Tab-separated table of C-alpha atoms in Angstrom:
chain	number	residue	atom	x	y	z
A	1	UNK	CA	16.501	6.920	10.995
A	2	UNK	CA	18.108	9.867	9.233
A	3	UNK	CA	16.366	11.857	6.518
A	4	UNK	CA	18.279	10.166	3.695
A	5	UNK	CA	17.247	6.707	4.917
A	6	UNK	CA	13.701	8.025	5.317
A	7	UNK	CA	13.690	9.216	1.701
A	8	UNK	CA	14.952	5.876	0.398
A	9	UNK	CA	12.434	3.855	2.394
A	10	UNK	CA	9.527	6.158	1.591
A	11	UNK	CA	10.359	6.170	-2.100
A	12	UNK	CA	10.535	2.345	-2.121
A	13	UNK	CA	7.135	2.093	-0.401
A	14	UNK	CA	5.673	4.659	-2.782
A	15	UNK	CA	6.978	2.700	-5.779
A	16	UNK	CA	5.436	-0.530	-4.452
A	17	UNK	CA	2.081	1.159	-3.894
A	18	UNK	CA	2.114	2.837	-7.319
A	19	UNK	CA	3.066	-0.454	-9.021
A	20	UNK	CA	0.225	-2.248	-7.252
A	21	UNK	CA	-2.196	0.458	-8.367
A	22	UNK	CA	-1.100	0.248	-12.007
A	23	UNK	CA	-1.300	-3.568	-11.966
A	24	UNK	CA	-4.820	-3.450	-10.533
A	25	UNK	CA	-5.955	-1.310	-13.468
A	26	UNK	CA	-4.730	-3.821	-16.061
A	27	UNK	CA	-7.707	-6.100	-15.533
A	28	UNK	CA	-10.362	-3.441	-16.075
A	29	UNK	CA	-12.667	-4.092	-19.028
A	30	UNK	CA	-12.341	-1.641	-21.913
A	31	UNK	CA	-15.433	-2.622	-23.888
A	32	UNK	CA	-19.016	-3.252	-22.939
A	33	UNK	CA	-20.893	-5.417	-22.554
A	34	UNK	CA	-18.311	-7.711	-21.009
A	35	UNK	CA	-17.819	-10.201	-18.245
A	36	UNK	CA	-15.117	-10.534	-15.634
A	37	UNK	CA	-14.608	-13.727	-13.660
A	38	UNK	CA	-13.107	-13.248	-10.198
A	39	UNK	CA	-10.691	-15.810	-8.725
A	40	UNK	CA	-13.464	-17.173	-6.463
A	41	UNK	CA	-15.598	-17.941	-9.527
A	42	UNK	CA	-17.918	-14.942	-9.205
A	43	UNK	CA	-18.937	-13.624	-12.609
A	44	UNK	CA	-19.336	-9.861	-12.927
A	45	UNK	CA	-21.277	-8.528	-15.903
A	46	UNK	CA	-20.694	-4.976	-17.104
A	47	UNK	CA	-23.496	-3.744	-19.326
A	48	UNK	CA	-21.933	-0.341	-19.938
A	49	UNK	CA	-18.730	1.575	-19.365
A	50	UNK	CA	-20.333	3.638	-16.585
A	51	UNK	CA	-20.086	0.503	-14.428
A	52	UNK	CA	-16.427	0.138	-15.399
A	53	UNK	CA	-15.820	3.789	-14.457
A	54	UNK	CA	-17.347	3.055	-11.058
A	55	UNK	CA	-14.990	0.107	-10.666
A	56	UNK	CA	-12.018	2.337	-11.544
A	57	UNK	CA	-13.157	4.886	-8.947
A	58	UNK	CA	-13.370	2.154	-6.309
A	59	UNK	CA	-9.833	1.010	-7.134
A	60	UNK	CA	-8.482	4.568	-7.143
A	61	UNK	CA	-10.213	5.374	-3.841
A	62	UNK	CA	-8.787	2.265	-2.217
A	63	UNK	CA	-5.293	3.136	-3.366
A	64	UNK	CA	-5.687	6.740	-2.220
A	65	UNK	CA	-6.392	5.362	1.246
A	66	UNK	CA	-3.223	3.277	0.993
A	67	UNK	CA	-1.217	6.274	-0.248
A	68	UNK	CA	-2.634	8.457	2.530
A	69	UNK	CA	-1.755	5.860	5.143
A	70	UNK	CA	1.738	5.366	3.741
A	71	UNK	CA	2.516	9.101	3.711
A	72	UNK	CA	0.995	9.617	7.169
A	73	UNK	CA	3.018	6.772	8.685
A	74	UNK	CA	6.242	7.810	6.987
A	75	UNK	CA	5.863	11.486	7.920
A	76	UNK	CA	5.327	10.459	11.550
A	77	UNK	CA	8.764	8.816	11.376
A	78	UNK	CA	10.256	12.099	10.152
A	79	UNK	CA	8.319	14.743	12.082
A	80	UNK	CA	5.088	15.476	13.914
A	81	UNK	CA	2.892	16.333	10.912
A	82	UNK	CA	0.132	18.884	11.205
A	83	UNK	CA	-2.394	18.077	8.474
A	84	UNK	CA	-4.507	21.233	8.843
A	85	UNK	CA	-3.269	22.671	5.528
A	86	UNK	CA	-0.162	22.858	3.347
A	87	UNK	CA	1.439	25.650	5.394
A	88	UNK	CA	1.187	23.771	8.679
A	89	UNK	CA	2.407	20.527	7.099
A	90	UNK	CA	5.383	22.256	5.466
A	91	UNK	CA	6.168	23.950	8.796
A	92	UNK	CA	6.098	20.536	10.524
A	93	UNK	CA	8.582	19.139	8.022
A	94	UNK	CA	10.838	22.217	8.228
A	95	UNK	CA	11.026	21.894	12.000
A	96	UNK	CA	12.367	18.376	11.540
A	97	UNK	CA	14.671	18.526	8.506
A	98	UNK	CA	15.701	22.183	8.520
A	99	UNK	CA	14.530	25.590	7.510
A	100	UNK	CA	15.846	25.173	3.963
A	101	UNK	CA	13.090	22.646	3.148
A	102	UNK	CA	11.206	24.021	0.161
A	103	UNK	CA	8.393	22.518	-1.835
A	104	UNK	CA	7.940	23.629	-5.422
A	105	UNK	CA	5.612	26.624	-5.542
A	106	UNK	CA	3.225	24.799	-7.885
A	107	UNK	CA	2.937	21.945	-5.345
A	108	UNK	CA	1.814	24.046	-2.363
A	109	UNK	CA	-1.859	24.283	-3.426
A	110	UNK	CA	-2.090	20.573	-4.369
A	111	UNK	CA	-0.505	19.676	-1.005
A	112	UNK	CA	-3.273	21.687	0.671
A	113	UNK	CA	-5.829	19.771	-1.393
A	114	UNK	CA	-4.194	16.484	-0.360
A	115	UNK	CA	-4.470	17.609	3.284
A	116	UNK	CA	-8.155	18.483	2.774
A	117	UNK	CA	-8.958	15.102	1.218
A	118	UNK	CA	-6.927	13.332	3.898
A	119	UNK	CA	-8.878	15.180	6.585
A	120	UNK	CA	-12.235	14.393	4.957
A	121	UNK	CA	-11.316	10.704	4.879
A	122	UNK	CA	-9.792	10.642	8.358
A	123	UNK	CA	-12.470	12.694	10.116
A	124	UNK	CA	-15.633	12.597	7.968
A	125	UNK	CA	-15.724	9.054	6.568
A	126	UNK	CA	-14.720	10.303	3.110
A	127	UNK	CA	-17.511	12.849	2.833
A	128	UNK	CA	-16.847	16.400	1.768
A	129	UNK	CA	-17.011	18.700	4.791
A	130	UNK	CA	-17.044	22.508	4.751
A	131	UNK	CA	-13.249	22.806	4.667
A	132	UNK	CA	-12.880	20.297	1.851
A	133	UNK	CA	-15.757	21.897	-0.036
A	134	UNK	CA	-14.195	25.351	0.074
A	135	UNK	CA	-10.652	24.141	-0.777
A	136	UNK	CA	-11.618	21.762	-3.588
A	137	UNK	CA	-14.895	23.260	-4.774
A	138	UNK	CA	-16.730	19.983	-4.166
A	139	UNK	CA	-20.357	19.739	-3.130
A	140	UNK	CA	-20.813	19.580	0.639
A	141	UNK	CA	-21.827	16.112	1.865
A	142	UNK	CA	-20.815	14.226	-1.291
A	143	UNK	CA	-18.252	11.425	-1.279
A	144	UNK	CA	-14.660	12.093	-2.300
A	145	UNK	CA	-14.025	10.166	-5.545
A	146	UNK	CA	-10.798	9.556	-7.434
A	147	UNK	CA	-9.943	8.312	-10.893
A	148	UNK	CA	-6.664	7.012	-12.292
A	149	UNK	CA	-5.483	10.423	-13.526
A	150	UNK	CA	-6.159	12.090	-10.180
A	151	UNK	CA	-4.464	9.346	-8.205
A	152	UNK	CA	-1.431	9.420	-10.495
A	153	UNK	CA	-1.195	13.140	-9.737
A	154	UNK	CA	-1.269	12.392	-5.977
A	155	UNK	CA	1.506	9.828	-6.394
A	156	UNK	CA	3.537	12.444	-8.270
A	157	UNK	CA	2.979	15.029	-5.533
A	158	UNK	CA	4.116	12.579	-2.851
A	159	UNK	CA	7.246	11.765	-4.870
A	160	UNK	CA	8.066	15.477	-5.176
A	161	UNK	CA	7.621	15.833	-1.410
A	162	UNK	CA	10.198	13.066	-0.897
A	163	UNK	CA	12.549	14.742	-3.382
A	164	UNK	CA	12.203	18.050	-1.499
A	165	UNK	CA	13.243	16.314	1.739
A	166	UNK	CA	16.143	14.613	-0.079
A	167	UNK	CA	17.301	17.993	-1.427
A	168	UNK	CA	17.657	19.274	2.144
A	169	UNK	CA	19.303	16.089	3.455
A	170	UNK	CA	21.398	14.559	0.665
A	171	UNK	CA	23.072	11.234	1.404
């Protein structure tokens, strides 16, 4: 698979994942108290919006795992990614697609944060370890939590990563 085909496939998979995420948010309650009946007949009762926020975090976390898995799998088809930090990941990509690969300067730090969260999930069961704590200023030992805004930012970062590869290897 050449880099252009990789970009097209990765972008398509990213779009499917992002669409699924946005559709899953449509059913979230916006007022409390409210009830939500699941397809199996289970009735969920939300007494306050804090419970709805928790539900949103669960959805966002689940889709971050999907996004992480998608990007990991696709990068393995392009290069041998080193997830230690943004510099090592960028170096991995450059070695595969060419030395002209450049990520936007403002995306380098977020890519490092993505790597840190990915590593916390992959190696620490989603708990903040020392590296993640220092990079993201999160409390050591707490769980990594997402919300819709944060996950949308991660989707945007991944799209810009694909665009950066496409800019090096136009079709």
